[in-house]
Coordinates of C-alpha atoms and ligand atoms in Angstrom, one line a residue:
X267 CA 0.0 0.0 0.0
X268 CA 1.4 3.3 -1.2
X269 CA 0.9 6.0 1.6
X270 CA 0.7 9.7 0.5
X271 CA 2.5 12.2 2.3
X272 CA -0.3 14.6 1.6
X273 CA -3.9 15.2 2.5
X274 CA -6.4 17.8 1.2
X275 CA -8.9 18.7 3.7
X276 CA -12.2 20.0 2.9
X277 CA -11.5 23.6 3.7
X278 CA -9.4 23.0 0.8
X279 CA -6.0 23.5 3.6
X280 CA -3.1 21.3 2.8
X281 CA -1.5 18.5 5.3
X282 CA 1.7 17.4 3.8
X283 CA 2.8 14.5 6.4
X284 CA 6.4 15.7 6.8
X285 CA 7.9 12.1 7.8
X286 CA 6.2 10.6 4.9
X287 CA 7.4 13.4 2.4
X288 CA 10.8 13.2 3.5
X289 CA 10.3 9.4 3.3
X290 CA 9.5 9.8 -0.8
X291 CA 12.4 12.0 -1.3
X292 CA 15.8 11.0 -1.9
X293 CA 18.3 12.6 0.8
X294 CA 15.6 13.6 3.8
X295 CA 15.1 12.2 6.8
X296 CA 14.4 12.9 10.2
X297 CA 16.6 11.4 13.0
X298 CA 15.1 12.5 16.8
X299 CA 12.6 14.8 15.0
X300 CA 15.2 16.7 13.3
X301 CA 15.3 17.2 9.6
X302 CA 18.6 15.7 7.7
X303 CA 19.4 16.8 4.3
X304 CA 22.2 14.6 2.2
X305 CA 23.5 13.8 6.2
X306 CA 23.5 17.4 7.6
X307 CA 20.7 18.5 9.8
X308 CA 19.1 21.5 9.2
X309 CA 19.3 22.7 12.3
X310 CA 23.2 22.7 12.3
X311 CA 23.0 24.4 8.8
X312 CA 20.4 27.4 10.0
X313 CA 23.1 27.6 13.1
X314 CA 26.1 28.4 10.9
X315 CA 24.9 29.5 7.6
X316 CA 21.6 31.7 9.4
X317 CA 18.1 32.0 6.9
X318 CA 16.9 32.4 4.5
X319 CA 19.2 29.6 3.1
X320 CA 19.2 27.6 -0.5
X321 CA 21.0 24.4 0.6
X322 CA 21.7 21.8 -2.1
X323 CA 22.5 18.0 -1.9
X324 CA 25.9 17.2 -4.8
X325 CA 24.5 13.7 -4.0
X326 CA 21.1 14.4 -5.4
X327 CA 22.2 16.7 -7.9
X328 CA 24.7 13.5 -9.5
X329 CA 21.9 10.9 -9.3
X330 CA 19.7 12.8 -10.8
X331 CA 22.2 13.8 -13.6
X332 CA 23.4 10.0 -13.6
X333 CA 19.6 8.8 -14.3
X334 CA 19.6 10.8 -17.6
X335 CA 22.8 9.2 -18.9
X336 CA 21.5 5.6 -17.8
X337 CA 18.5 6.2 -19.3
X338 CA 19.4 6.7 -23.2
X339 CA 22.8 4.9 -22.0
X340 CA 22.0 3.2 -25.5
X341 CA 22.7 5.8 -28.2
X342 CA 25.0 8.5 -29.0
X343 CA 24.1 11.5 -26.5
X344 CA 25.0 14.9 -24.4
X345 CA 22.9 16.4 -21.7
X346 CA 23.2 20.0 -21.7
X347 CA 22.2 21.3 -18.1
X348 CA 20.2 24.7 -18.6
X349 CA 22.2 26.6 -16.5
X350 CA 19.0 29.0 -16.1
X351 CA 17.1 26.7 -13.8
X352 CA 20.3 27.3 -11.0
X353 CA 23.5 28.9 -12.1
X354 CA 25.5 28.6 -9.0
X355 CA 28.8 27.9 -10.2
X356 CA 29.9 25.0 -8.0
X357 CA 26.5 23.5 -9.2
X358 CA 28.0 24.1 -13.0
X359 CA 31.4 22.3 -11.9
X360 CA 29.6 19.5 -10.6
X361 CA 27.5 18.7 -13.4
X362 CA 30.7 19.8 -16.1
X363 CA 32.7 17.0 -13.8
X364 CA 30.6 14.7 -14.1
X365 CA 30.2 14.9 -18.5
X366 CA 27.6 17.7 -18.3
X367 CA 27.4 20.1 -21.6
X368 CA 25.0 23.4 -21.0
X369 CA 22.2 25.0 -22.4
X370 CA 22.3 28.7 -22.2
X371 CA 20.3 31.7 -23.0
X372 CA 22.4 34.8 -22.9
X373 CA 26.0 36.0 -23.2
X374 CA 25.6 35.9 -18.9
X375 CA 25.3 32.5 -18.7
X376 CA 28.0 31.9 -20.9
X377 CA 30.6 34.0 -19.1
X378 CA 29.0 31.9 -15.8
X379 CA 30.1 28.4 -17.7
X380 CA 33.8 29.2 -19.0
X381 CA 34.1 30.2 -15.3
X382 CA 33.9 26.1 -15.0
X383 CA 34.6 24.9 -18.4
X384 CA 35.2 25.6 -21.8
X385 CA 32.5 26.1 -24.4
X386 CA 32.7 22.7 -26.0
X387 CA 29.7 21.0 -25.0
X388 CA 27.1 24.1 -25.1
X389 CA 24.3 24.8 -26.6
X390 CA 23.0 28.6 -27.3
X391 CA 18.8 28.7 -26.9
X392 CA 17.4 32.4 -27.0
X393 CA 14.4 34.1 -28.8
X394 CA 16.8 37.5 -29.0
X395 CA 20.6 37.3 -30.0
X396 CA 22.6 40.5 -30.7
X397 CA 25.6 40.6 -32.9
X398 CA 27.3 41.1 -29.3
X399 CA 26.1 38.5 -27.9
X400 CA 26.8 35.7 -30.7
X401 CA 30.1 37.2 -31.2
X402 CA 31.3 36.5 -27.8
X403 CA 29.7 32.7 -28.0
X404 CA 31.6 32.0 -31.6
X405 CA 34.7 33.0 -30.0
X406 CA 34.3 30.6 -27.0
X407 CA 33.8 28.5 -29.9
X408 CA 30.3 26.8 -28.6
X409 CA 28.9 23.7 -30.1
X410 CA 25.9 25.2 -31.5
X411 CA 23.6 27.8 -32.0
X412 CA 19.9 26.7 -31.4
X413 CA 18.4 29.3 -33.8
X414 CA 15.3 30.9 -32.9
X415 CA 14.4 33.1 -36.4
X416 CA 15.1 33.2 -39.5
X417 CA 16.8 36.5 -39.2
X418 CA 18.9 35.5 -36.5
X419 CA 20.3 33.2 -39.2
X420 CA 21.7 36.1 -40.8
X421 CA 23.1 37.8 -38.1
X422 CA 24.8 34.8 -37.4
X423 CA 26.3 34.6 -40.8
X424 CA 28.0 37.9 -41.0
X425 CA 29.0 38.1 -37.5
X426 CA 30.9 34.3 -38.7
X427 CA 32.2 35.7 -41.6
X428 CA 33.6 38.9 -40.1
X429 CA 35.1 36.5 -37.8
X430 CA 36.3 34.2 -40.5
X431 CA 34.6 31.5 -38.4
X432 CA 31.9 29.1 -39.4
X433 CA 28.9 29.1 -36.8
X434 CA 27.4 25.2 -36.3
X435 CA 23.7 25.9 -36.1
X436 CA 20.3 23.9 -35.7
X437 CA 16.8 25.3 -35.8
X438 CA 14.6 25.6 -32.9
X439 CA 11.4 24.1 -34.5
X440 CA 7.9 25.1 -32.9
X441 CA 6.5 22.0 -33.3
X442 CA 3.3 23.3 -31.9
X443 CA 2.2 20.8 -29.8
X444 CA 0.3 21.1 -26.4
X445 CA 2.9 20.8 -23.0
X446 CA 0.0 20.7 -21.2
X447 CA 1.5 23.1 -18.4
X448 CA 0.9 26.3 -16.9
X449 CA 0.7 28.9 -20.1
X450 CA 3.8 30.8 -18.4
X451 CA 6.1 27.6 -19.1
X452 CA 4.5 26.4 -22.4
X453 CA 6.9 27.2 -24.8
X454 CA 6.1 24.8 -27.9
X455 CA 2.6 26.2 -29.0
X456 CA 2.3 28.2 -32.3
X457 CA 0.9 31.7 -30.3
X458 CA 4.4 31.3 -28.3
X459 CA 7.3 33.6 -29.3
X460 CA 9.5 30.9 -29.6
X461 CA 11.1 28.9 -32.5
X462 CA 10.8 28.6 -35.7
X463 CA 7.5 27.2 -36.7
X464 CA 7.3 23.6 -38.6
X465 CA 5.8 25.3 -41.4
X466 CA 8.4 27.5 -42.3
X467 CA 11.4 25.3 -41.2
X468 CA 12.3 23.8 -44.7
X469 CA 12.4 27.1 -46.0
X470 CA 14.8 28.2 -43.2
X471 CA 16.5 25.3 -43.7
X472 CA 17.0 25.9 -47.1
X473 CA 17.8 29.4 -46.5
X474 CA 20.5 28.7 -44.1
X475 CA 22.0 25.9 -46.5
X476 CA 22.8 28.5 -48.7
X477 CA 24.4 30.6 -46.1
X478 CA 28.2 30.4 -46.1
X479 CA 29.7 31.0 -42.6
X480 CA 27.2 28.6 -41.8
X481 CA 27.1 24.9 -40.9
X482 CA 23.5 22.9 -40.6
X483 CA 24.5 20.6 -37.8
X484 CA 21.1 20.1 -35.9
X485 CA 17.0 20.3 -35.7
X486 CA 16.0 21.2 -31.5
X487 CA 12.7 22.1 -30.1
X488 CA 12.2 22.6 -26.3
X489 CA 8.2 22.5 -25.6
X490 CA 8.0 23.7 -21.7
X491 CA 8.9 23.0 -18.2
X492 CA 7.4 20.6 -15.6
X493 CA 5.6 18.4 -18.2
X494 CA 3.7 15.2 -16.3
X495 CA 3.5 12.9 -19.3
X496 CA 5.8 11.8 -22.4
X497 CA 2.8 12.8 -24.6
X498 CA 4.4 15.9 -25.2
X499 CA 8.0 14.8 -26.0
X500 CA 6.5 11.9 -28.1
X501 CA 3.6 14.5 -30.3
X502 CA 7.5 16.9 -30.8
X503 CA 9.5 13.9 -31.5
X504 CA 6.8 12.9 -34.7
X505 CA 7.1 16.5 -35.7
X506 CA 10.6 16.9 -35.6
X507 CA 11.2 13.2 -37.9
X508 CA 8.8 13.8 -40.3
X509 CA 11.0 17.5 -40.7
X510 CA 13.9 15.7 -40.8
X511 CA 12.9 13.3 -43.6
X512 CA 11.8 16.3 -45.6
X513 CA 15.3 17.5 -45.1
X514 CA 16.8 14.3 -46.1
X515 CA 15.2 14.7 -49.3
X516 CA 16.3 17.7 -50.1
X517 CA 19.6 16.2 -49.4
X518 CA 20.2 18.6 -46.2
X519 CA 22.2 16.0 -43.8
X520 CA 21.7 16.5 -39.9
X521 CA 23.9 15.1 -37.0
X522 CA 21.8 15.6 -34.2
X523 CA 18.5 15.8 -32.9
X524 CA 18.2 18.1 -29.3
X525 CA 14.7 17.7 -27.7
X526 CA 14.9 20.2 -25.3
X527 CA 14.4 20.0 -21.6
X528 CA 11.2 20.1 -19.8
X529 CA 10.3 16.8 -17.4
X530 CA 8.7 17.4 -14.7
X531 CA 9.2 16.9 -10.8
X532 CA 7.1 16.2 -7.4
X533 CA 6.1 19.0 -5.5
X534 CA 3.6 18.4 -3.4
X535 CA 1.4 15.4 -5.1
X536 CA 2.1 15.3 -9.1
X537 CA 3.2 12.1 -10.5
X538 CA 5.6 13.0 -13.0
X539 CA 7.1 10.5 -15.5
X540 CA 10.3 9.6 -14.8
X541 CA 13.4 9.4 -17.2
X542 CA 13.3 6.1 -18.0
X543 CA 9.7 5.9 -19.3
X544 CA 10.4 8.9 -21.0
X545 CA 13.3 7.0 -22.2
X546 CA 11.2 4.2 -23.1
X547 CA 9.1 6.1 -25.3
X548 CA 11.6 8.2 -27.2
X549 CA 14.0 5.5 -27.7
X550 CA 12.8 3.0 -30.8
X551 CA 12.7 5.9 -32.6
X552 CA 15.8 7.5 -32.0
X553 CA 17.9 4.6 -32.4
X554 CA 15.8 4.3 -36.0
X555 CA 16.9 7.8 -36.4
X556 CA 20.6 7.4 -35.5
X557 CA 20.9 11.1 -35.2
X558 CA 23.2 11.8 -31.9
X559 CA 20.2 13.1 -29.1
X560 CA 20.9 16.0 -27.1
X561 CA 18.8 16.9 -24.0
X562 CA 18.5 20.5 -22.2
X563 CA 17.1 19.4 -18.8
X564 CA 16.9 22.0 -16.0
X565 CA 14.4 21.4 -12.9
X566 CA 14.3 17.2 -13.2
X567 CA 18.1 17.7 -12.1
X568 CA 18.1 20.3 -10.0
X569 CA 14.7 20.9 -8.2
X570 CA 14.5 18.1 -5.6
X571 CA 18.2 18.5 -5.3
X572 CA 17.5 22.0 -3.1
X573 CA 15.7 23.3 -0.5
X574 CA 14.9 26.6 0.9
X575 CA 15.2 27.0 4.7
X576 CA 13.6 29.8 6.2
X577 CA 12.7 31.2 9.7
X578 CA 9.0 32.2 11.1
X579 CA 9.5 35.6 12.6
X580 CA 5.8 36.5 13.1
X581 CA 2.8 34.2 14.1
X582 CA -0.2 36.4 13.0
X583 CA -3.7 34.8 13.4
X584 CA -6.4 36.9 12.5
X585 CA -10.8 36.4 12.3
X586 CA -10.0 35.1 9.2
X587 CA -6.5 33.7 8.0
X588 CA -3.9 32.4 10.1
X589 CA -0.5 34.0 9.0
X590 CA 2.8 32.9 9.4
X591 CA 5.8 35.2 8.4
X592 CA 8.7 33.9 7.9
X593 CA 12.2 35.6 6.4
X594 CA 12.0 34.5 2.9
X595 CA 9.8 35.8 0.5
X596 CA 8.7 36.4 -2.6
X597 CA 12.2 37.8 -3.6
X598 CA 14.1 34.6 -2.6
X599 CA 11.5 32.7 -4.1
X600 CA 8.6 33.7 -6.8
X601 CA 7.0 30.1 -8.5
X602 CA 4.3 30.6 -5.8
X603 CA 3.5 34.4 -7.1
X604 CA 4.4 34.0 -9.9
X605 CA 2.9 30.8 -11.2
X606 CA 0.5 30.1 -8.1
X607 CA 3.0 26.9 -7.6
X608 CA 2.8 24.8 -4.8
X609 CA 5.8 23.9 -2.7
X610 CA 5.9 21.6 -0.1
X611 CA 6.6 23.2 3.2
X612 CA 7.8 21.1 6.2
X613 CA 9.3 21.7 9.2
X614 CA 12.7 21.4 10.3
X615 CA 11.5 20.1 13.8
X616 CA 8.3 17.6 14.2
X617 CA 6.4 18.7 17.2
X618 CA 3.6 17.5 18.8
X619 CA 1.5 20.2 19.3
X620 CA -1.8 21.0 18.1
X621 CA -1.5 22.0 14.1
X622 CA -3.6 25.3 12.7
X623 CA -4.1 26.4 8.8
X624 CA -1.3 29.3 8.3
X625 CA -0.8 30.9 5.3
X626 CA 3.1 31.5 5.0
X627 CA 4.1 34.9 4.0
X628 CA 7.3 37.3 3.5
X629 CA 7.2 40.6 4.2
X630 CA 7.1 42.0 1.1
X631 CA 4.6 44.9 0.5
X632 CA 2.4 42.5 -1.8
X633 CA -0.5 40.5 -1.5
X634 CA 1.5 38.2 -4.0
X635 CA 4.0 37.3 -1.4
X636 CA 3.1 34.2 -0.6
X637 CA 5.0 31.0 0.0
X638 CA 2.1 28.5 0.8
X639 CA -1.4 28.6 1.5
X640 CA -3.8 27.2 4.0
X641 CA -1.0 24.8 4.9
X642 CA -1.8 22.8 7.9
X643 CA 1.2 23.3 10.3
X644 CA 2.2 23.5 14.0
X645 CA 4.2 26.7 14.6
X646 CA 5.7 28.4 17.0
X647 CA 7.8 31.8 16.5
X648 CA 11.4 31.0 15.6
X649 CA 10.8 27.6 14.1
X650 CA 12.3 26.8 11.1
X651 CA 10.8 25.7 7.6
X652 CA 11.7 23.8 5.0
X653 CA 10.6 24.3 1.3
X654 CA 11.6 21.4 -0.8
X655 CA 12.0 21.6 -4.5
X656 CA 13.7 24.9 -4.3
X657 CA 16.4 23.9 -6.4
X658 CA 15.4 25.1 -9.6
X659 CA 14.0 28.5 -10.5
X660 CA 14.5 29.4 -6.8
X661 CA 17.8 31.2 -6.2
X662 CA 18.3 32.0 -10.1
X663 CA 15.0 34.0 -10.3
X664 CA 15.7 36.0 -6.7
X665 CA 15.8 39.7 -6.6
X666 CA 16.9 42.4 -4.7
X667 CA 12.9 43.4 -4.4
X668 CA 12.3 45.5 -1.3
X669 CA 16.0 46.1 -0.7
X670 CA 16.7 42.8 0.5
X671 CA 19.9 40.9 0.3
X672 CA 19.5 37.6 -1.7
X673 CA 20.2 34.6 0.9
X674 CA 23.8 32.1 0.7
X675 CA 23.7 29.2 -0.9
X676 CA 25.0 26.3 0.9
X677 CA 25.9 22.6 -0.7
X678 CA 25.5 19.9 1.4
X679 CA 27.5 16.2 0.5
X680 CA 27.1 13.5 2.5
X681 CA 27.6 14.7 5.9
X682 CA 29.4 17.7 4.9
X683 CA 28.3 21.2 4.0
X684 CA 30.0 24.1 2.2
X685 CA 29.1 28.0 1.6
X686 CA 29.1 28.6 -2.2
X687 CA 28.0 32.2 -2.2
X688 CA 28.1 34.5 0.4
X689 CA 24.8 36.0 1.5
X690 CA 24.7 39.5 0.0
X691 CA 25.5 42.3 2.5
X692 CA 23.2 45.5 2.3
X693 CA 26.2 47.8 1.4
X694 CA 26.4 45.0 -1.8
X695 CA 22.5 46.6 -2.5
X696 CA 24.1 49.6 -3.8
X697 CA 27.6 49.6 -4.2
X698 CA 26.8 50.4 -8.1
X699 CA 24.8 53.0 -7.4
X700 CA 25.3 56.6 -8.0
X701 CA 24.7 59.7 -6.1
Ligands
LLP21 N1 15.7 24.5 -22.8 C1 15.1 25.6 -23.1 C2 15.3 26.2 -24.4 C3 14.3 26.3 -22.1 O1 13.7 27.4 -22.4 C4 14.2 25.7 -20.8 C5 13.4 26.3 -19.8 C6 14.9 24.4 -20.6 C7 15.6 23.9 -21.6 C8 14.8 23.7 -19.3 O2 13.5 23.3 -18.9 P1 13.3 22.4 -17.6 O3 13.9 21.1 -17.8 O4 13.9 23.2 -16.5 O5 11.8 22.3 -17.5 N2 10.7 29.6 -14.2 C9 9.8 28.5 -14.5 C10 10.4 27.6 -15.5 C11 10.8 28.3 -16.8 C12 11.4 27.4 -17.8 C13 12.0 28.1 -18.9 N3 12.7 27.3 -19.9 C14 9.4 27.8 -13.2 O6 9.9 28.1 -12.2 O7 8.6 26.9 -13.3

């Protein structure tokens, strides 16, 4: 019998069972009451490192990384980490150590990766290229551009010849098919801004062909983030063969096939596929195809890998809401405001005592900044709380919103922990700032 760690009561509050949570995820456990993460207790890391905290397990991050390469162990293939979903740059090392190519998305995130690496193994995704920006990347001499327009193509040509380099490309193909996400993360549906779409991709194709500082290496497509199913990979996969055999015919040769990133994780209660039946799915095909595969996962290899720990500085019950808040917010983390995401919260102690619905809050001046809501919790002020899944899109989309210093980052290893960025300082809020 499968137990859930979650219960949904019919005030519509939220129970998340935080022994039975911490028993579904990899790396968590309570020992005396205390919450463990990869070994460390949280307790020990709030004492030294203070809140809010991102904390990271290099144990979780690996396995998850190591799943991917198991699962299409049988063909040709590179998983390029998009750096965008945590950037941290002993989190690039880790991954680049361990085989790791990157997808990026702007000249930043470049500069961030040949801090750890060279530019071998990278791939360049992006709606908007300047001339600046692909000049810098052909000069780190990346493995590819994913192109995103047909204009870009040209860009890319005279920026190559002016360099008298020639720039490997693929197309980013809008294969238009449904991610079936939230509309902020669907990125594969014709009314999105990105790619190219399948219609006009032979013509772009063709168009490029005749391009000389150019070389046709690849066909990509990415269609969203925390997709559930392998419907979605399966519907872009069809699109993109039935491209490429078009291509084939028109004697325009590829070498590889990159089918973006996008699997989802477990928050609270989803059941996301994992790798392997994505694997599963994909793989007759591509070994049919025998175009090298390239993969530009982000959150499946990051998310459960982090958590967010966090202090409650205020219990605040009123006639009608319960509040809670705590001393992160929506600056250290936004998927709640921003996409009305739901992330488990659990707390770093188990306690006994009677449990009440809070909504947890930061003290931003926003209705928006919220955490969680109508989670069913026992608190007391000065408890600490844990927000799993934080790993990705947590600490890489934090701001500086209502003058606050963005937290340290912390990674944890079996027993061991390790700051890997300072928390900012408040003189760091302005030291580029002019009077
Ligand atoms: N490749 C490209 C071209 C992308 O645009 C993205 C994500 C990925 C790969 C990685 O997708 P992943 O495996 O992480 O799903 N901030 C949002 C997610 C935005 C995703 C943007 N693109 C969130 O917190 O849910």
């Amino acid at each position: 019998m499968t137990f859930s760690p979650v219960s949904h009561h019919q005030d519509g509050a939220l129970y998340i069972n935080p022994q039975a949570l911490a028993n579904a995820l990899p790396y968590f456990e309570y020992i005396n009451g205390t919450l463990y993460f990869d070994g460390v207790s949280t307790h020990t890391l709030k004492e030294i490192y203070g809140t809010p905290l991102y904390a990271y397990s290099q144990r979780a991050l690996l396995a998850n990384y190591q799943s991917y390469t198991d699962a299409f162990d049988a063909i040709d293939h590179q998983i390029c980490y998009a750096v965008k979903a945590n950037s941290n740059l002993a989190i690039l090392k880790t991954l680049a150590k361990a085989g790791a190519g990157f997808d990026i998305v702007s000249k930043g995130e470049l500069a961030r990766v040949l801090q750890v690496t060279d530019a071998k193994k990278v791939v360049y995704s992006g709606v908007g290229k300047t001339a600046d920006d692909i000049e810098y990347a052909l000069k780190a001499d990346i493995h590819c551009f994913n192109v995103e327009a047909i204009s870009e193509l040209d860009t890319i040509n005279e920026v190559a010849g002016r360099q008298n380099q020639i720039a490997r490309i693929s197309l980013r193909i809008n294969p238009d098919v449904d991610a079936k996400t939230h509309p902020y993360i669907s990125t594969g549906m014709k009314d999105n801004k990105f790619g190219i779409s399948h219609e006009q991709a032979v013509a772009a194709y063709m168009y490029a062909h005749n391009l000389p500082n150019l070389k046709i290496v690849g066909i990509d497509c990415h269609i969203g983030s925390q997709l559930l199913d392998t419907d979605g990979f399966s519907d872009a996969l069809d699109k993109l063969i039935e491209l490429i055999d078009t291509l084939t015919d028109k004697g325009i040769k590829l070498q590889h096939i990159d089918l973006g990133g996008g699997l989802g994780v477990r928050y609270i209660d989803e059941n996301p596929v994992s790798v392997n039946q994505v694997a599963t799915v994909l793989l007759p095909r591509l070994k049919q195809l025998g175009l090298k595969l390239y993969l530009e996962p982000g959150r499946s290899l990051v998310a459960n890998a982090g958590v967010l720990l966090t202090t409650v500085d205020v219990l605040k019950p009123t006639e009608f809401k319960n509040f809670a808040i705590v001393d992160a917010s929506m600056s250290e983390l936004i998927r709640p405001a921003l996409y009305e995401s739901q992330m488990a919260i659990i707390p770093a102690k188990l306690s006994r005592d009677t449990a009440k619905t809070w909504d947890v809050v930061g003290t931003v001046c926003e209705s928006s900044d919220f955490l969680g809501k109508d989670r069913i919790l026992s608190l007391q002020v000065g408890d600490t709380l844990v927000i799993t899944g934080a790993g990705a899109y947590g600490f890489s989309m934090a701001c500086n919103y209502n003058t606050r210093p963005r937290p340290c980052e912390v990674m944890v290893n079996h027993g061991t922990h390790r700051l890997i960025r300072k928390r900012e300082a408040l003189d760091d809020l302005w030291k580029d700032e002019l009077i």
